[in-house]
Amino acid sequence: MPVRRDLAERLAEHVDWLRASAVRFDAGTTSEAKRIATSIRSLVHTTDSSTSLLTQMNLRDSMVWRSAVNMVPSDGETHADALWVSVPSVPGFQPIKGMPEHLTDFETWWRGSLGTVEGVELSRHYFVWHAANVDGGAHVDPRLPDHYDSLSRKGGLKPLRINSAGNSYPDRSDPTPSALRTMCTEIVISIEEAKW
């Protein structure tokens, strides 16, 4: 395992990459969301065969996590608003701008419910895992899971928009890039505040 100095250097690289991806995303290159997902995965996603960078640094589960939405426990479940802005008169979804105001622990931040699509629970883990491991961030699967295909390709959230004539129409936009861009701000600020 690398010495602590090496881990701190890797963390600095990831924070730098996230900041650069945020700038490019905000300038219109929304495909940066997949790079954001891949970096977030490296920072926080631990499995039986891999240990995330923040876990190796003993930060992931001890630091306070910033959230752009209030992760409110209710009946034992964690629920929140979406990680994007959706305006009926504007097509598509936008990331939530500004300082994430709400504080939470890692598990709530990572696995807390952000709604459902086709009966599948949406969470930050869901967006990162699918963008990074399935949809081109670090790996491209030959077939998308039906629920992710519906969400990212077929307008699975089914929002109705209103055009300039006042008529409603279905919006098939993908909220995933905006959710990931919002997460980018959350994680960078959370790491900065942890004073690693």
XYZ file of N, CA and C in Angstrom:
588
model
N 0.852 -1.180 0.000
C 0.000 0.000 0.000
C 0.898 1.242 0.000
N 0.548 2.274 -0.777
C 1.378 3.489 -0.830
C 1.432 4.184 0.526
N 2.493 4.932 0.730
C 2.595 5.706 1.970
C 1.591 6.855 1.929
N 1.299 7.403 3.081
C 0.296 8.471 3.200
C 0.573 9.625 2.234
N 1.825 9.984 2.051
C 2.164 11.083 1.145
C 1.666 10.786 -0.262
N 1.837 9.558 -0.715
C 1.362 9.179 -2.045
C -0.162 9.254 -2.131
N -0.841 8.850 -1.078
C -2.302 8.921 -1.076
C -2.766 10.371 -1.143
N -2.111 11.236 -0.404
C -2.464 12.659 -0.439
C -2.239 13.240 -1.834
N -1.190 12.798 -2.501
C -0.944 13.247 -3.878
C -2.044 12.756 -4.814
N -2.468 11.512 -4.643
C -3.554 10.988 -5.481
C -4.845 11.764 -5.230
N -5.105 12.089 -3.968
C -6.310 12.855 -3.648
C -6.244 14.239 -4.285
N -5.096 14.884 -4.199
C -4.939 16.205 -4.827
C -5.182 16.117 -6.330
N -4.717 15.043 -6.959
C -4.962 14.852 -8.395
C -6.452 14.752 -8.689
N -7.151 13.944 -7.898
C -8.590 13.765 -8.135
C -9.359 15.065 -7.934
N -9.021 15.813 -6.902
C -9.695 17.098 -6.680
C -9.427 18.028 -7.860
N -8.199 18.044 -8.342
C -7.850 18.865 -9.503
C -8.628 18.417 -10.741
N -8.705 17.113 -10.966
C -9.457 16.596 -12.120
C -10.933 16.961 -12.017
N -11.492 16.847 -10.813
C -12.902 17.194 -10.636
C -13.145 18.672 -10.917
N -12.261 19.518 -10.434
C -12.411 20.958 -10.707
C -12.338 21.236 -12.210
N -11.379 20.616 -12.898
C -11.231 20.821 -14.345
C -12.454 20.302 -15.093
N -12.972 19.153 -14.683
C -14.171 18.612 -15.328
C -15.372 19.514 -15.098
N -15.477 20.106 -13.911
C -16.582 21.026 -13.616
C -16.537 22.235 -14.543
N -15.350 22.787 -14.754
C -15.201 23.944 -15.643
C -15.612 23.561 -17.061
N -15.145 22.428 -17.538
C -15.481 21.985 -18.903
C -16.981 21.679 -19.028
N -17.555 21.036 -18.013
C -18.994 20.749 -18.026
C -19.775 22.055 -18.119
N -19.418 23.011 -17.268
C -20.134 24.288 -17.233
C -19.982 25.070 -18.531
N -18.922 24.790 -19.283
C -18.708 25.444 -20.582
C -19.434 24.711 -21.710
N -20.139 23.619 -21.374
C -20.951 22.936 -22.373
C -20.538 21.520 -22.721
N -19.427 21.041 -22.192
C -18.984 19.676 -22.483
C -19.563 18.743 -21.428
N -20.837 18.386 -21.595
C -21.522 17.591 -20.578
C -21.002 16.161 -20.486
N -20.242 15.710 -21.486
C -19.651 14.370 -21.397
C -18.633 14.288 -20.259
N -18.195 15.427 -19.735
C -17.302 15.435 -18.572
C -17.947 14.746 -17.375
N -19.263 14.611 -17.392
C -19.953 13.935 -16.291
C -19.420 12.518 -16.100
N -19.045 11.857 -17.177
C -18.519 10.488 -17.051
C -17.147 10.489 -16.392
N -16.347 11.500 -16.660
C -15.056 11.605 -15.961
C -15.284 11.918 -14.487
N -16.260 12.768 -14.212
C -16.614 13.067 -12.824
C -17.004 11.778 -12.112
N -17.845 10.971 -12.749
C -18.293 9.709 -12.150
C -17.115 8.781 -11.872
N -16.198 8.695 -12.812
C -15.056 7.798 -12.662
C -14.157 8.239 -11.511
N -13.949 9.528 -11.373
C -13.136 10.034 -10.274
C -13.837 9.825 -8.931
N -15.131 10.106 -8.873
C -15.880 9.884 -7.627
C -15.832 8.410 -7.248
N -15.959 7.529 -8.236
C -15.880 6.090 -7.965
C -14.543 5.751 -7.307
N -13.448 6.269 -7.848
C -12.119 5.995 -7.279
C -11.993 6.541 -5.858
N -12.635 7.655 -5.606
C -12.534 8.289 -4.292
C -13.336 7.574 -3.213
N -14.526 7.042 -3.544
C -15.418 6.565 -2.473
C -15.918 5.132 -2.593
N -15.873 4.528 -3.752
C -16.526 3.224 -3.948
C -15.601 2.074 -3.558
N -15.899 1.439 -2.436
C -15.126 0.306 -1.936
C -15.904 -0.980 -2.173
N -15.196 -2.004 -2.645
C -15.791 -3.326 -2.867
C -14.922 -4.367 -2.166
N -15.290 -5.648 -2.311
C -14.473 -6.718 -1.741
C -13.081 -6.765 -2.366
N -12.976 -6.310 -3.610
C -11.690 -6.417 -4.310
C -10.949 -5.088 -4.472
N -11.554 -3.979 -4.063
C -10.861 -2.691 -4.175
C -11.270 -1.767 -3.028
N -10.322 -0.949 -2.611
C -10.555 -0.020 -1.508
C -10.409 1.401 -2.025
N -11.436 2.200 -1.808
C -11.432 3.574 -2.316
C -10.324 4.403 -1.673
N -9.939 5.452 -2.364
C -8.871 6.325 -1.882
C -9.222 6.965 -0.545
N -10.429 7.506 -0.419
C -10.805 8.150 0.845
C -10.907 7.145 1.986
N -11.241 5.889 1.684
C -11.249 4.851 2.714
C -9.823 4.558 3.163
N -8.896 4.435 2.213
C -7.493 4.193 2.561
C -6.925 5.319 3.422
N -7.424 6.519 3.210
C -6.943 7.676 3.976
C -7.716 7.878 5.283
N -8.626 6.957 5.596
C -9.465 7.045 6.795
C -10.283 8.331 6.834
N -10.720 8.783 5.671
C -11.521 10.004 5.583
C -12.984 9.728 5.242
N -13.228 8.778 4.380
C -14.568 8.601 3.813
C -15.662 8.535 4.872
N -15.470 7.704 5.890
C -16.523 7.500 6.881
C -16.416 8.432 8.086
N -15.357 9.237 8.146
C -15.203 10.137 9.291
C -15.513 11.591 8.951
N -15.428 11.954 7.682
C -15.663 13.355 7.316
C -17.156 13.657 7.196
N -17.486 14.922 7.261
C -18.859 15.383 7.062
C -19.058 15.591 5.566
N -20.185 15.129 5.057
C -20.480 15.210 3.623
C -21.487 16.309 3.351
N -21.180 17.153 2.399
C -22.071 18.222 1.949
C -23.058 17.648 0.944
N -24.296 18.085 1.053
C -25.338 17.653 0.127
C -26.118 18.872 -0.356
N -26.366 18.923 -1.647
C -27.151 20.018 -2.223
C -28.633 19.877 -1.893
N -29.040 18.683 -1.493
C -30.439 18.432 -1.136
C -30.482 17.868 0.279
N -31.587 18.096 0.950
C -31.744 17.630 2.318
C -32.075 16.146 2.317
N -31.181 15.350 2.870
C -31.398 13.909 2.969
C -32.160 13.655 4.268
N -33.476 13.592 4.189
C -34.331 13.544 5.369
C -34.753 12.114 5.671
N -34.370 11.585 6.849
C -34.850 10.260 7.222
C -36.355 10.304 7.485
N -37.071 9.333 6.964
C -38.518 9.261 7.147
C -38.918 7.796 7.167
N -39.474 7.343 8.283
C -39.887 5.945 8.408
C -38.740 4.978 8.135
N -37.548 5.327 8.587
C -36.413 4.440 8.403
C -35.768 4.514 7.040
N -36.359 5.243 6.120
C -35.801 5.384 4.771
C -35.238 6.791 4.615
N -34.253 6.927 3.756
C -33.673 8.236 3.488
C -34.186 8.726 2.150
N -34.743 9.913 2.133
C -35.293 10.470 0.905
C -34.790 11.895 0.729
N -34.772 12.341 -0.490
C -34.336 13.710 -0.783
C -34.974 14.160 -2.079
N -34.740 15.409 -2.392
C -35.126 15.914 -3.698
C -34.084 15.449 -4.704
N -34.335 15.706 -5.959
C -33.406 15.318 -7.015
C -32.136 16.161 -6.978
N -31.080 15.651 -7.615
C -29.794 16.353 -7.681
C -29.704 17.244 -8.906
N -30.832 17.735 -9.375
C -30.853 18.606 -10.541
C -32.027 19.561 -10.423
N -31.993 20.592 -11.237
C -33.086 21.559 -11.313
C -33.885 21.234 -12.568
N -35.193 21.186 -12.412
C -36.091 20.901 -13.529
C -37.159 21.990 -13.568
N -37.168 22.754 -14.657
C -38.103 23.868 -14.813
C -39.046 23.548 -15.971
N -40.366 23.605 -15.763
C -41.301 23.214 -16.819
C -41.126 23.949 -18.148
N -40.687 25.195 -18.108
C -40.575 25.960 -19.352
C -39.196 25.840 -20.011
N -38.306 25.046 -19.416
C -36.946 24.892 -19.950
C -36.666 23.412 -20.181
N -36.290 23.025 -21.405
C -35.990 21.613 -21.647
C -34.720 21.173 -20.922
N -34.671 19.905 -20.579
C -33.484 19.342 -19.946
C -33.435 19.575 -18.449
N -32.323 19.189 -17.874
C -32.085 19.311 -16.439
C -30.803 20.108 -16.235
N -30.730 20.838 -15.135
C -29.548 21.633 -14.821
C -28.999 21.194 -13.464
N -27.676 21.246 -13.285
C -27.128 20.933 -11.965
C -27.526 21.993 -10.946
N -27.503 21.616 -9.691
C -27.783 22.562 -8.617
C -26.517 23.379 -8.382
N -26.643 24.684 -8.476
C -25.491 25.589 -8.331
C -25.351 26.056 -6.885
N -24.174 26.519 -6.548
C -23.943 27.120 -5.243
C -23.454 26.132 -4.201
N -23.283 26.651 -3.007
C -22.759 25.878 -1.882
C -23.775 24.847 -1.413
N -23.405 23.566 -1.374
C -24.312 22.554 -0.816
C -24.518 22.830 0.676
N -25.742 23.101 1.068
C -26.031 23.583 2.422
C -26.185 22.494 3.467
N -26.579 21.314 3.061
C -26.949 20.273 4.018
C -25.756 19.387 4.357
N -25.725 18.902 5.599
C -24.642 18.049 6.075
C -25.181 16.660 6.366
N -24.381 15.644 6.058
C -24.803 14.272 6.304
C -23.574 13.380 6.452
N -23.808 12.113 6.733
C -22.728 11.131 6.805
C -22.557 10.477 5.428
N -21.464 9.734 5.260
C -21.172 9.164 3.947
C -22.265 8.210 3.468
N -22.664 7.273 4.294
C -23.612 6.246 3.843
C -24.925 6.873 3.386
N -25.403 7.877 4.109
C -26.625 8.574 3.700
C -26.388 9.323 2.395
N -25.248 9.998 2.287
C -24.911 10.728 1.056
C -24.828 9.769 -0.128
N -24.181 8.645 0.029
C -23.893 7.720 -1.062
C -25.093 6.863 -1.451
N -25.814 6.337 -0.477
C -26.889 5.367 -0.744
C -28.292 5.927 -0.534
N -28.406 7.143 0.003
C -29.715 7.721 0.281
C -30.573 7.843 -0.969
N -31.858 7.619 -0.811
C -32.794 7.612 -1.936
C -32.982 8.996 -2.548
N -32.909 9.028 -3.872
C -33.180 10.249 -4.639
C -34.359 10.026 -5.576
N -35.198 9.051 -5.252
C -36.343 8.725 -6.087
C -36.178 7.363 -6.738
N -37.077 7.051 -7.656
C -37.025 5.765 -8.356
C -37.292 5.966 -9.844
N -36.823 5.026 -10.633
C -37.166 4.940 -12.047
C -37.417 3.466 -12.341
N -38.592 3.173 -12.858
C -38.999 1.801 -13.159
C -38.780 0.873 -11.967
N -39.101 1.369 -10.778
C -38.998 0.571 -9.565
C -37.594 0.429 -9.006
N -36.602 1.051 -9.631
C -35.214 0.971 -9.163
C -34.867 2.259 -8.415
N -34.302 2.087 -7.234
C -33.939 3.219 -6.388
C -32.769 4.001 -6.983
N -32.944 5.317 -7.078
C -31.862 6.190 -7.528
C -31.103 6.699 -6.307
N -29.792 6.752 -6.418
C -28.924 7.273 -5.360
C -27.668 7.805 -6.030
N -26.824 8.434 -5.271
C -25.553 8.878 -5.845
C -24.750 7.667 -6.335
N -24.786 6.588 -5.554
C -24.124 5.351 -5.979
C -24.653 4.906 -7.339
N -25.954 4.946 -7.526
C -26.565 4.532 -8.796
C -25.988 5.339 -9.962
N -25.978 6.656 -9.835
C -25.503 7.500 -10.938
C -24.017 7.275 -11.219
N -23.208 7.213 -10.176
C -21.767 7.010 -10.367
C -21.495 5.637 -10.956
N -22.083 4.609 -10.376
C -21.808 3.244 -10.821
C -22.190 3.061 -12.287
N -23.357 3.535 -12.679
C -23.793 3.337 -14.071
C -22.989 4.179 -15.060
N -22.710 5.430 -14.722
C -21.939 6.276 -15.647
C -20.500 5.782 -15.777
N -19.902 5.341 -14.673
C -18.498 4.906 -14.705
C -18.340 3.462 -15.166
N -19.172 2.563 -14.688
C -18.961 1.130 -14.924
C -19.739 0.550 -16.088
N -20.734 1.258 -16.585
C -21.605 0.709 -17.626
C -21.607 1.569 -18.882
N -21.590 2.893 -18.701
C -21.898 3.810 -19.799
C -20.713 4.636 -20.297
N -19.487 4.155 -20.103
C -18.367 4.783 -20.776
C -17.356 5.524 -19.946
N -17.608 5.729 -18.650
C -16.617 6.424 -17.837
C -15.316 5.643 -17.771
N -15.383 4.400 -17.316
C -14.207 3.528 -17.253
C -14.452 2.219 -17.993
N -15.701 1.937 -18.302
C -16.066 0.676 -18.953
C -17.343 0.904 -19.759
N -17.448 0.218 -20.878
C -18.649 0.300 -21.714
C -19.250 -1.092 -21.810
N -20.416 -1.281 -21.216
C -21.092 -2.575 -21.314
C -21.750 -2.721 -22.678
N -21.860 -3.959 -23.181
C -22.500 -4.165 -24.482
C -23.996 -3.858 -24.455
N -24.593 -3.892 -23.263
C -26.025 -3.620 -23.136
C -26.266 -2.863 -21.838
N -27.077 -1.816 -21.921
C -27.434 -1.054 -20.725
C -28.559 -1.764 -19.983
N -28.554 -1.740 -18.642
C -29.712 -2.245 -17.911
C -30.959 -1.466 -18.343
N -32.099 -2.134 -18.398
C -33.330 -1.501 -18.884
C -33.652 -0.209 -18.141
N -33.525 -0.213 -16.817
C -33.872 0.981 -16.037
C -32.935 2.143 -16.353
N -31.643 1.867 -16.546
C -30.699 2.939 -16.875
C -30.900 3.415 -18.309
N -31.189 2.506 -19.208
C -31.498 2.871 -20.595
C -32.724 3.790 -20.628
N -33.733 3.439 -19.842
C -34.942 4.258 -19.774
C -34.626 5.654 -19.234
N -33.854 5.715 -18.161
C -33.520 6.998 -17.543
C -32.642 7.847 -18.450
N -31.587 7.256 -18.992
C -30.567 8.035 -19.701
C -30.822 8.210 -21.191
N -31.657 7.375 -21.789
C -31.854 7.428 -23.238
C -33.296 7.676 -23.679
N -34.245 7.335 -22.800
C -35.645 7.348 -23.239
C -36.547 8.244 -22.400
N -35.956 9.157 -21.637
C -36.781 10.089 -20.866
C -37.561 9.431 -19.761
N -36.923 8.489 -19.069
C -37.596 7.686 -18.054
C -38.264 8.458 -16.937
N -37.814 9.670 -16.663
C -38.470 10.466 -15.618
C -39.774 11.079 -16.105
N -39.937 11.135 -17.409
C -41.165 11.596 -18.061
C -41.638 12.986 -17.626
N -40.725 13.950 -17.535
C -41.207 15.293 -17.202
C -41.926 15.915 -18.393
N -42.939 16.684 -18.105
C -43.615 17.435 -19.164
C -43.071 18.853 -19.159
N -42.784 19.362 -20.318
C -42.320 20.734 -20.476
C -43.407 21.527 -21.190
N -43.306 22.825 -21.118
C -44.280 23.702 -21.769
C -43.534 24.569 -22.770
N -43.963 24.515 -24.028
C -43.282 25.315 -25.058
C -43.807 26.750 -25.054
N -43.270 27.589 -25.935
C -43.624 29.013 -25.959
C -45.086 29.246 -26.319
N -45.721 28.269 -26.961
C -47.144 28.386 -27.297
C -48.036 27.934 -26.147
N -47.412 27.462 -25.055
C -48.188 27.012 -23.904
C -48.599 25.559 -23.971
N -48.103 24.828 -24.950
C -48.438 23.407 -25.087
C -47.407 22.543 -24.365
N -47.893 21.479 -23.743
C -46.968 20.584 -23.045
C -46.414 19.540 -24.010
N -45.211 19.094 -23.714
C -44.571 18.042 -24.508
C -43.654 17.235 -23.581
N -43.448 15.945 -23.882
C -42.581 15.127 -23.030
C -41.108 15.451 -23.273
N -40.347 15.492 -22.222
C -38.909 15.762 -22.309
C -38.164 14.443 -22.100
N -37.346 14.059 -23.058
C -36.606 12.801 -22.982
C -35.163 13.017 -22.516
N -34.890 14.138 -21.898
C -33.531 14.459 -21.458
C -33.056 13.520 -20.350
N -31.748 13.384 -20.260
C -31.090 12.543 -19.264
C -30.661 13.402 -18.073
N -31.127 13.099 -16.856
C -30.714 13.877 -15.688
C -29.339 13.483 -15.149
N -28.782 12.377 -15.639
C -27.527 11.852 -15.085
C -26.381 12.861 -15.113
N -26.092 13.529 -16.242
C -24.980 14.495 -16.226
C -25.157 15.599 -15.184
N -26.366 16.119 -15.052
C -26.599 17.182 -14.069
C -26.451 16.663 -12.644
N -26.929 15.443 -12.390
C -26.755 14.850 -11.056
C -25.275 14.699 -10.726
N -24.493 14.225 -11.690
C -23.056 14.035 -11.462
C -22.332 15.365 -11.283
N -22.742 16.378 -12.026
C -22.114 17.704 -11.861
C -22.413 18.262 -10.477
N -23.639 18.076 -9.994
C -23.986 18.498 -8.639
C -23.125 17.756 -7.623
N -22.956 16.444 -7.817
C -22.132 15.637 -6.917
C -20.681 16.105 -6.914
N -20.210 16.565 -8.051
C -18.837 17.060 -8.158
C -18.612 18.206 -7.172
N -19.523 19.152 -7.142
C -19.412 20.267 -6.194
C -19.472 19.750 -4.764
N -20.412 18.851 -4.495
C -20.569 18.320 -3.140
C -19.283 17.664 -2.641
N -18.688 16.813 -3.461
C -17.527 16.051 -2.991
C -16.286 16.928 -2.872
N -16.086 17.843 -3.806
C -14.911 18.724 -3.719
C -14.986 19.571 -2.450
N -16.137 20.153 -2.173
C -16.273 20.980 -0.964
C -16.147 20.123 0.293
N -16.728 18.929 0.287
C -16.616 18.029 1.446
C -15.162 17.689 1.736
N -14.396 17.384 0.695
C -12.976 17.053 0.868
C -12.200 18.269 1.367
N -12.459 19.427 0.779
C -11.763 20.646 1.216
C -12.033 20.938 2.687
N -13.272 20.753 3.113
C -13.628 21.031 4.503
C -13.059 19.995 5.469
N -12.716 18.810 4.962
C -12.118 17.774 5.815
C -10.671 18.108 6.166
N -10.117 19.102 5.480
C -8.743 19.573 5.733
C -7.752 18.417 5.747
N -7.783 17.620 4.742
C -6.900 16.450 4.624
C -5.490 16.881 4.476
